[in-house]
Amino acid sequence: MLFKPKHLDSIDAGHYKNTAKCATEIMPVPDIVRISMSQHIGAPCTPLVKKGDAVKVGQKIGDTDAFVSAPIHSSVSGTVKAIEGQRSAIGGMDTIVVIETDKKQELSEDIKKPEANNLSEFVSAIRESGLVGLGGASFPTHIKFNPKNVDDVHTLIVNAAECEPFITSDHRLMLEDAQDLIDGMALVMKYLNLDEAYVGIERNKPDAIALLDKMFKEQGHNNMHTFTLQDRYPKGAERVLVYEITGKTLDAGVLPADLGIILSNVTSVAFVGQYFRNGVPLVNKRMTIDGDAVNQPKNVIAPIGTVIADIMEFCGGYKKEPKKILMGGPMMGRAIFSDQMPIVKNNNAILAFTSDKAILPEETACINCGRCYQACPFDLMPTALADAYEARDAAKLSKLRVMQCMECGSCSFVCPARRPLGFLNKLGKGVVKEAQAK
């Protein structure tokens, strides 16, 4: 059964786009980078270097033969000091390649502009670049660009909504690197033989909309369009965005390609343009650094593997002790236990909050107000799902369609009782999967 997202019942989570007018600053190369071998959905990479090896920027330092994977490249030049384990934000152990930088940033001799004469060669080049989804789940992009039903795919949707509060890095990319974005769109459309492309942008970014419209017209891209979205959360969610732009319903577990659509984050598509221009693989990341604990909120480009504490130091350090640090936005971001963790490919923000902002009010009893149901884009019943989870009732969780939840957190945000409804849905999915496995 398919479920149509509600057009209007999205929520106002606040915008707090404090850095929207902050031009991106390039961070100096740190003394040490810690590059994780687990930067994508799928199998982690195996290190291709060992302690004592000299490395250069863009050199491949991790890879695997697994199908769902993407190689990892050094973001700096220097010497491998160690290969060690580190606890990840989700609780697992990641393999980390620790590199002491020489600050020279010498490019690897392996770097060259890719050439592609057909879709297969284009997909191979994208894999070699190390590109994964840079706006969310870090799914390897070369797999997305090679759908089994490629002849049935006709539309490219570029997700530039950036509906999470505080984050402005995608906005800055559109203003600062619009040509890379357009070039990337053209390449994807060329090799996948797509008919049209839409850039979904929230209406609170009129400067980006105007710039892209102007450049599309001047460069004769008559099949590229901007699509103005409400500036409401969660308009940037994949399933909501597809419905808003095409009117097609993307059910849970269904790929956009099944509906004739390639959907990719704006930063990912812009990287395609950059990679085919200079051949440098994915080694840097643009991020928003903000929160009431940060001295100088900024948009920053930093080498992948930079330790968060070093990025914070570049932003003037902490003006108050942070009580919570998030990788990502406040709605769907992940809280981390230490600022000694390194950034990875899909980090679009680091937010640091003091206890004034980070500590939630104590949870109270549900008053059956129905706000969570009204806020859900897919007409789910969060309180009933929470009860089913508490009872570990897999059959009821399935009947209530827990697997349809996209974990946007809207229900938790509007709940006056401050119940962690979105997180309970996540746990409920685990109950269903466990029952199915048995």
Short mmCIF file of C-alpha atoms in Angstrom, two decimals:
data_model
loop_
_atom_site.label_atom_id
_atom_site.label_comp_id
_atom_site.label_asym_id
_atom_site.label_seq_id
_atom_site.Cartn_x
_atom_site.Cartn_y
_atom_site.Cartn_z
CA MET A 1 0.00 0.00 0.00
CA LEU A 2 1.25 3.45 -0.92
CA PHE A 3 1.08 6.52 1.28
CA LYS A 4 1.02 10.06 0.03
CA PRO A 5 3.02 12.63 2.00
CA LYS A 6 0.98 15.55 3.22
CA HIS A 7 1.72 18.74 1.31
CA LEU A 8 0.99 21.18 4.09
CA ASP A 9 1.28 19.36 7.39
CA SER A 10 5.04 19.72 7.66
CA ILE A 11 6.32 21.49 10.73
CA ASP A 12 8.02 24.78 11.48
CA ALA A 13 11.14 23.64 13.27
CA GLY A 14 12.69 27.09 13.04
CA HIS A 15 15.44 27.95 10.61
CA TYR A 16 18.31 29.52 12.58
CA LYS A 17 20.26 30.00 9.35
CA ASN A 18 22.81 32.15 11.15
CA THR A 19 25.61 31.39 8.68
CA ALA A 20 23.64 31.83 5.43
CA LYS A 21 25.67 34.92 4.54
CA CYS A 22 28.99 33.53 5.77
CA ALA A 23 31.21 32.79 2.78
CA THR A 24 32.93 29.44 3.09
CA GLU A 25 36.39 29.57 4.68
CA ILE A 26 39.09 27.01 3.88
CA MET A 27 40.56 25.61 7.04
CA PRO A 28 44.37 25.32 7.28
CA VAL A 29 45.70 21.77 7.09
CA PRO A 30 45.74 20.28 10.62
CA ASP A 31 48.72 18.51 12.15
CA ILE A 32 46.91 15.16 12.21
CA VAL A 33 44.00 13.64 10.33
CA ARG A 34 42.20 10.46 11.34
CA ILE A 35 40.58 8.92 8.27
CA SER A 36 37.92 6.30 8.92
CA MET A 37 37.64 3.23 6.72
CA SER A 38 33.85 3.22 7.34
CA GLN A 39 32.46 6.22 5.46
CA HIS A 40 29.60 4.67 3.51
CA ILE A 41 26.72 2.25 3.82
CA GLY A 42 28.00 -1.25 3.10
CA ALA A 43 31.29 -3.02 3.70
CA PRO A 44 34.08 -0.96 5.30
CA CYS A 45 37.31 -0.53 3.40
CA THR A 46 40.57 -2.33 4.14
CA PRO A 47 43.59 -0.05 4.55
CA LEU A 48 45.97 -0.07 1.56
CA VAL A 49 48.75 1.63 3.54
CA LYS A 50 50.76 0.76 6.63
CA LYS A 51 52.53 2.62 9.39
CA GLY A 52 55.47 4.62 8.03
CA ASP A 53 54.13 4.96 4.49
CA ALA A 54 54.30 8.36 2.82
CA VAL A 55 50.99 9.45 1.28
CA LYS A 56 49.83 12.29 -0.93
CA VAL A 57 46.53 14.08 -1.45
CA GLY A 58 44.12 11.97 -3.46
CA GLN A 59 46.04 8.73 -2.99
CA LYS A 60 43.77 5.73 -2.46
CA ILE A 61 44.34 4.48 1.08
CA GLY A 62 41.35 2.17 1.52
CA ASP A 63 39.20 -0.06 -0.66
CA THR A 64 37.28 -3.35 -0.79
CA ASP A 65 35.90 -5.72 -3.40
CA ALA A 66 32.44 -5.60 -1.80
CA PHE A 67 29.67 -4.45 -4.14
CA VAL A 68 28.22 -1.78 -1.82
CA SER A 69 31.36 0.20 -1.12
CA ALA A 70 33.48 3.13 -2.24
CA PRO A 71 37.23 3.72 -1.98
CA ILE A 72 38.74 6.19 0.47
CA HIS A 73 41.52 8.64 -0.37
CA SER A 74 44.00 10.59 1.67
CA SER A 75 42.95 14.18 2.22
CA VAL A 76 46.49 15.30 3.05
CA SER A 77 50.13 14.63 2.26
CA GLY A 78 52.25 13.25 5.05
CA THR A 79 53.18 10.03 6.84
CA VAL A 80 50.98 7.25 8.19
CA LYS A 81 51.62 7.22 11.94
CA ALA A 82 49.24 4.43 12.94
CA ILE A 83 46.35 2.23 11.95
CA GLU A 84 44.07 1.82 14.94
CA GLY A 85 40.52 1.35 16.10
CA GLN A 86 38.15 4.06 17.31
CA ARG A 87 34.62 3.92 18.62
CA SER A 88 32.17 5.40 16.09
CA ALA A 89 29.17 7.61 16.72
CA ILE A 90 26.86 4.60 16.34
CA GLY A 91 28.79 2.50 18.83
CA GLY A 92 30.80 0.23 16.54
CA MET A 93 34.55 0.10 16.07
CA ASP A 94 36.00 1.80 12.99
CA THR A 95 39.47 1.28 11.56
CA ILE A 96 41.27 4.62 11.44
CA VAL A 97 44.31 5.57 9.33
CA VAL A 98 46.19 8.24 11.29
CA ILE A 99 48.28 10.56 9.12
CA GLU A 100 50.74 13.19 10.32
CA THR A 101 50.59 15.96 7.74
CA ASP A 102 53.58 17.69 6.18
CA LYS A 103 51.45 20.74 5.24
CA LYS A 104 52.69 20.54 1.62
CA GLN A 105 49.46 19.11 0.22
CA GLU A 106 51.26 17.42 -2.66
CA LEU A 107 48.88 15.79 -5.10
CA SER A 108 49.16 12.10 -5.87
CA GLU A 109 50.60 11.20 -9.26
CA ASP A 110 47.54 8.98 -9.75
CA ILE A 111 45.23 12.00 -10.06
CA LYS A 112 44.01 12.62 -13.58
CA LYS A 113 40.87 13.99 -15.16
CA PRO A 114 38.48 11.12 -15.81
CA GLU A 115 37.32 10.25 -19.30
CA ALA A 116 34.07 8.47 -20.03
CA ASN A 117 32.61 7.47 -23.37
CA ASN A 118 29.57 5.64 -22.04
CA LEU A 119 27.55 4.95 -18.90
CA SER A 120 29.76 2.07 -17.78
CA GLU A 121 32.89 4.22 -17.90
CA PHE A 122 31.06 7.08 -16.17
CA VAL A 123 29.96 4.79 -13.33
CA SER A 124 33.50 3.42 -12.98
CA ALA A 125 34.88 6.94 -12.77
CA ILE A 126 32.35 7.88 -10.08
CA ARG A 127 33.37 4.85 -8.03
CA GLU A 128 37.05 5.75 -8.35
CA SER A 129 36.25 9.23 -7.04
CA GLY A 130 35.04 7.80 -3.73
CA LEU A 131 31.73 9.65 -3.99
CA VAL A 132 28.91 8.67 -1.66
CA GLY A 133 25.68 10.44 -0.82
CA LEU A 134 26.82 13.64 0.88
CA GLY A 135 23.50 14.70 2.31
CA GLY A 136 22.37 11.73 4.33
CA ALA A 137 22.90 8.00 4.36
CA SER A 138 26.24 7.92 2.46
CA PHE A 139 25.06 5.37 -0.11
CA PRO A 140 27.77 4.77 -2.78
CA THR A 141 26.82 7.06 -5.67
CA HIS A 142 28.11 4.85 -8.49
CA ILE A 143 25.43 2.29 -7.60
CA LYS A 144 22.72 4.96 -7.65
CA PHE A 145 23.90 6.15 -11.06
CA ASN A 146 23.69 2.64 -12.51
CA PRO A 147 20.06 1.54 -12.03
CA LYS A 148 18.97 -1.78 -13.49
CA ASN A 149 16.10 -0.06 -15.30
CA VAL A 150 18.15 2.82 -16.71
CA ASP A 151 16.03 2.97 -19.90
CA ASP A 152 12.98 3.75 -17.74
CA VAL A 153 14.68 6.59 -15.85
CA HIS A 154 14.09 10.05 -17.29
CA THR A 155 14.30 12.61 -14.47
CA LEU A 156 17.05 13.95 -12.24
CA ILE A 157 16.06 15.53 -8.92
CA VAL A 158 18.78 17.45 -7.07
CA ASN A 159 18.02 17.79 -3.37
CA ALA A 160 18.99 21.31 -2.32
CA ALA A 161 16.21 21.81 0.23
CA GLU A 162 18.48 21.87 3.31
CA CYS A 163 15.45 21.98 5.58
CA GLU A 164 17.26 21.15 8.83
CA PRO A 165 17.74 24.12 11.17
CA PHE A 166 21.17 25.81 11.31
CA ILE A 167 22.71 24.10 8.26
CA THR A 168 23.66 26.40 5.36
CA SER A 169 26.56 24.57 3.67
CA ASP A 170 24.48 23.48 0.66
CA HIS A 171 23.16 27.03 0.30
CA ARG A 172 26.71 28.36 0.20
CA LEU A 173 27.71 25.72 -2.33
CA MET A 174 24.99 26.87 -4.72
CA LEU A 175 26.14 30.47 -4.42
CA GLU A 176 29.87 29.75 -4.58
CA ASP A 177 30.13 26.69 -6.83
CA ALA A 178 27.04 26.92 -9.04
CA GLN A 179 28.98 26.07 -12.20
CA ASP A 180 30.21 22.79 -10.72
CA LEU A 181 26.60 21.97 -9.86
CA ILE A 182 25.37 22.71 -13.38
CA ASP A 183 28.26 20.78 -14.93
CA GLY A 184 27.53 17.83 -12.65
CA MET A 185 23.85 17.89 -13.60
CA ALA A 186 24.76 17.96 -17.29
CA LEU A 187 27.10 14.98 -16.90
CA VAL A 188 24.56 12.87 -15.02
CA MET A 189 21.88 13.71 -17.58
CA LYS A 190 24.22 12.95 -20.48
CA TYR A 191 25.41 9.53 -19.37
CA LEU A 192 22.04 8.35 -18.03
CA ASN A 193 20.21 9.86 -21.01
CA LEU A 194 17.79 11.83 -18.82
CA ASP A 195 15.21 14.22 -20.22
CA GLU A 196 14.87 16.81 -17.46
CA ALA A 197 16.28 17.92 -14.14
CA TYR A 198 14.86 19.78 -11.14
CA VAL A 199 16.73 21.40 -8.27
CA GLY A 200 14.43 21.40 -5.24
CA ILE A 201 15.20 24.50 -3.16
CA GLU A 202 13.28 25.93 -0.21
CA ARG A 203 11.88 29.41 -0.78
CA ASN A 204 14.06 30.90 1.98
CA LYS A 205 17.00 30.75 -0.46
CA PRO A 206 15.83 33.24 -3.13
CA ASP A 207 19.41 34.21 -4.03
CA ALA A 208 20.29 30.60 -4.95
CA ILE A 209 17.06 30.18 -6.91
CA ALA A 210 17.67 33.41 -8.84
CA LEU A 211 21.30 32.55 -9.59
CA LEU A 212 20.55 29.06 -10.90
CA ASP A 213 17.58 30.27 -12.97
CA LYS A 214 19.82 32.92 -14.51
CA MET A 215 22.64 30.48 -15.28
CA PHE A 216 20.30 27.82 -16.70
CA LYS A 217 18.89 30.43 -19.09
CA GLU A 218 22.22 31.98 -20.07
CA GLN A 219 23.81 28.59 -20.74
CA GLY A 220 20.85 27.24 -22.68
CA HIS A 221 19.93 24.47 -20.25
CA ASN A 222 16.25 24.48 -21.11
CA ASN A 223 15.70 21.10 -19.49
CA MET A 224 17.08 22.20 -16.10
CA HIS A 225 14.73 23.93 -13.66
CA THR A 226 14.56 25.08 -10.08
CA PHE A 227 11.55 23.94 -8.06
CA THR A 228 10.61 26.16 -5.13
CA LEU A 229 9.58 24.31 -1.98
CA GLN A 230 7.96 25.53 1.19
CA ASP A 231 10.55 26.40 3.82
CA ARG A 232 9.20 23.79 6.20
CA TYR A 233 10.65 20.65 7.69
CA PRO A 234 10.99 17.90 6.33
CA LYS A 235 10.70 19.09 2.71
CA GLY A 236 14.20 17.76 2.01
CA ALA A 237 13.33 14.18 2.88
CA GLU A 238 13.70 11.93 -0.15
CA ARG A 239 10.15 10.59 -0.21
CA VAL A 240 8.60 14.02 0.45
CA LEU A 241 10.74 15.70 -2.20
CA VAL A 242 9.84 13.16 -4.89
CA TYR A 243 6.15 13.68 -4.20
CA GLU A 244 6.40 17.46 -4.11
CA ILE A 245 8.16 17.69 -7.48
CA THR A 246 6.64 14.82 -9.46
CA GLY A 247 3.45 13.86 -7.64
CA LYS A 248 4.74 10.28 -7.51
CA THR A 249 4.55 8.34 -4.26
CA LEU A 250 7.78 6.71 -3.10
CA ASP A 251 6.86 3.92 -0.72
CA ALA A 252 9.29 2.69 1.95
CA GLY A 253 11.76 0.27 0.42
CA VAL A 254 11.15 1.55 -3.12
CA LEU A 255 14.04 3.22 -4.93
CA PRO A 256 13.54 6.52 -6.79
CA ALA A 257 14.82 4.76 -9.93
CA ASP A 258 11.78 2.46 -9.72
CA LEU A 259 9.71 5.59 -10.36
CA GLY A 260 11.97 6.77 -13.19
CA ILE A 261 13.95 9.19 -11.02
CA ILE A 262 17.57 9.68 -10.03
CA LEU A 263 17.68 11.67 -6.79
CA SER A 264 20.97 13.00 -5.47
CA ASN A 265 22.11 15.60 -2.98
CA VAL A 266 23.22 18.95 -4.38
CA THR A 267 26.73 18.57 -2.95
CA SER A 268 27.10 15.13 -4.53
CA VAL A 269 26.08 16.41 -7.96
CA ALA A 270 28.37 19.44 -7.68
CA PHE A 271 31.24 17.13 -6.80
CA VAL A 272 30.67 15.24 -10.06
CA GLY A 273 31.23 18.51 -11.92
CA GLN A 274 34.35 19.27 -9.92
CA TYR A 275 35.78 15.76 -10.32
CA PHE A 276 35.42 15.76 -14.09
CA ARG A 277 37.05 19.19 -14.15
CA ASN A 278 40.18 18.45 -12.12
CA GLY A 279 40.24 14.72 -11.28
CA VAL A 280 40.69 15.26 -7.54
CA PRO A 281 38.73 12.60 -5.62
CA LEU A 282 36.57 13.25 -2.58
CA VAL A 283 39.04 14.53 0.02
CA ASN A 284 37.43 17.71 1.46
CA LYS A 285 34.04 18.55 2.94
CA ARG A 286 32.10 21.78 3.29
CA MET A 287 30.25 22.02 6.61
CA THR A 288 28.32 24.45 8.76
CA ILE A 289 29.76 24.95 12.25
CA ASP A 290 27.20 26.53 14.58
CA GLY A 291 25.44 26.34 17.93
CA ASP A 292 25.38 28.51 21.01
CA ALA A 293 28.62 26.93 22.30
CA VAL A 294 30.61 27.99 19.22
CA ASN A 295 32.56 31.23 19.35
CA GLN A 296 32.53 32.03 15.63
CA PRO A 297 29.91 30.10 13.61
CA LYS A 298 31.14 29.56 10.04
CA ASN A 299 30.89 27.56 6.88
CA VAL A 300 34.14 25.66 6.57
CA ILE A 301 35.91 23.42 4.05
CA ALA A 302 38.14 20.95 5.90
CA PRO A 303 40.11 17.85 4.93
CA ILE A 304 38.14 14.66 5.54
CA GLY A 305 39.50 13.09 8.71
CA THR A 306 40.04 16.40 10.50
CA VAL A 307 39.31 16.02 14.20
CA ILE A 308 36.26 18.02 15.30
CA ALA A 309 38.21 19.74 18.09
CA ASP A 310 40.57 21.21 15.46
CA ILE A 311 37.62 22.51 13.44
CA MET A 312 36.18 24.10 16.56
CA GLU A 313 39.54 25.73 17.25
CA PHE A 314 39.47 27.22 13.74
CA CYS A 315 36.06 28.66 14.66
CA GLY A 316 37.45 30.41 17.73
CA GLY A 317 36.94 27.54 20.13
CA TYR A 318 34.05 27.13 22.53
CA LYS A 319 32.63 30.21 24.17
CA LYS A 320 30.85 27.97 26.66
CA GLU A 321 31.28 24.31 27.54
CA PRO A 322 29.33 22.20 25.05
CA LYS A 323 26.80 19.85 26.58
CA LYS A 324 25.91 18.21 23.27
CA ILE A 325 27.76 18.02 19.95
CA LEU A 326 25.91 16.83 16.86
CA MET A 327 27.15 15.52 13.54
CA GLY A 328 24.42 16.92 11.31
CA GLY A 329 21.31 18.87 12.15
CA PRO A 330 19.23 18.97 15.34
CA MET A 331 16.39 16.92 13.84
CA MET A 332 18.22 13.94 12.34
CA GLY A 333 21.83 14.50 13.37
CA ARG A 334 23.75 12.12 15.59
CA ALA A 335 25.05 13.09 19.03
CA ILE A 336 28.70 12.21 19.55
CA PHE A 337 30.54 11.47 22.78
CA SER A 338 33.77 13.34 22.06
CA ASP A 339 35.13 16.15 19.88
CA GLN A 340 38.15 13.94 19.21
CA MET A 341 36.17 12.14 16.51
CA PRO A 342 37.06 12.88 12.88
CA ILE A 343 34.70 14.19 10.23
CA VAL A 344 33.61 11.79 7.49
CA LYS A 345 32.37 12.23 3.93
CA ASN A 346 28.71 12.90 4.64
CA ASN A 347 29.15 15.41 7.49
CA ASN A 348 27.31 18.56 6.46
CA ALA A 349 27.38 20.22 9.88
CA ILE A 350 28.89 20.12 13.35
CA LEU A 351 26.66 21.77 15.94
CA ALA A 352 27.67 22.37 19.54
CA PHE A 353 25.11 23.39 22.16
CA THR A 354 25.35 24.41 25.81
CA SER A 355 23.15 22.92 28.51
CA ASP A 356 20.72 25.82 27.97
CA LYS A 357 19.85 24.45 24.54
CA ALA A 358 20.79 20.79 24.77
CA ILE A 359 18.95 19.51 27.82
CA LEU A 360 15.36 18.58 27.04
CA PRO A 361 12.54 18.99 29.55
CA GLU A 362 11.64 15.88 31.52
CA GLU A 363 9.25 13.53 29.74
CA THR A 364 5.67 13.58 30.99
CA ALA A 365 2.57 11.51 30.32
CA CYS A 366 0.92 11.51 26.89
CA ILE A 367 -2.19 13.70 26.80
CA ASN A 368 -3.51 12.23 23.53
CA CYS A 369 -3.41 15.62 21.82
CA GLY A 370 -2.75 14.11 18.38
CA ARG A 371 -0.03 16.58 17.42
CA CYS A 372 2.38 13.79 16.55
CA TYR A 373 -0.11 12.32 14.10
CA GLN A 374 -0.73 15.74 12.54
CA ALA A 375 3.01 16.30 12.11
CA CYS A 376 3.78 12.94 10.51
CA PRO A 377 4.24 13.25 6.73
CA PHE A 378 2.96 9.70 6.28
CA ASP A 379 -0.11 9.61 8.54
CA LEU A 380 1.48 7.23 11.02
CA MET A 381 0.29 7.01 14.61
CA PRO A 382 3.40 7.57 16.75
CA THR A 383 1.76 7.05 20.14
CA ALA A 384 0.25 3.73 19.07
CA LEU A 385 3.61 2.71 17.63
CA ALA A 386 5.29 3.62 20.91
CA ASP A 387 2.85 1.44 22.82
CA ALA A 388 3.42 -1.44 20.41
CA TYR A 389 7.18 -1.08 20.85
CA GLU A 390 6.89 -1.07 24.64
CA ALA A 391 4.95 -4.35 24.31
CA ARG A 392 7.52 -5.66 21.79
CA ASP A 393 4.54 -6.52 19.59
CA ALA A 394 6.09 -7.05 16.15
CA ALA A 395 2.75 -7.91 14.52
CA LYS A 396 1.13 -4.70 15.72
CA LEU A 397 4.17 -2.64 14.76
CA SER A 398 3.91 -4.04 11.24
CA LYS A 399 0.18 -3.41 11.09
CA LEU A 400 0.78 0.19 12.16
CA ARG A 401 3.36 0.50 9.35
CA VAL A 402 6.41 1.28 11.46
CA MET A 403 8.66 0.52 8.49
CA GLN A 404 7.14 3.54 6.70
CA CYS A 405 8.70 5.86 9.29
CA MET A 406 11.58 7.86 7.82
CA GLU A 407 12.77 8.93 11.30
CA CYS A 408 12.46 12.65 10.57
CA GLY A 409 11.75 13.38 14.23
CA SER A 410 8.74 15.61 13.56
CA CYS A 411 6.61 13.68 16.05
CA SER A 412 9.17 14.09 18.83
CA PHE A 413 9.60 17.79 18.03
CA VAL A 414 5.92 18.70 18.40
CA CYS A 415 5.16 16.42 21.37
CA PRO A 416 4.26 18.55 24.43
CA ALA A 417 5.08 15.57 26.66
CA ARG A 418 8.60 15.41 25.17
CA ARG A 419 8.31 11.70 24.40
CA PRO A 420 11.12 10.38 22.15
CA LEU A 421 8.59 9.06 19.64
CA GLY A 422 10.86 9.11 16.62
CA PHE A 423 13.56 7.13 18.43
CA LEU A 424 10.98 4.61 19.63
CA ASN A 425 9.96 4.08 16.01
CA LYS A 426 13.58 3.34 15.18
CA LEU A 427 13.68 0.76 17.96
CA GLY A 428 10.35 -0.61 16.77
CA LYS A 429 11.82 -1.30 13.36
CA GLY A 430 14.45 -3.40 15.08
CA VAL A 431 11.72 -5.47 16.76
CA VAL A 432 10.08 -6.13 13.39
CA LYS A 433 13.37 -7.05 11.71
CA GLU A 434 14.24 -9.41 14.56
CA ALA A 435 10.86 -11.12 14.27
CA GLN A 436 11.26 -11.45 10.51
CA ALA A 437 14.71 -12.95 10.94
CA LYS A 438 13.31 -15.59 13.26
#
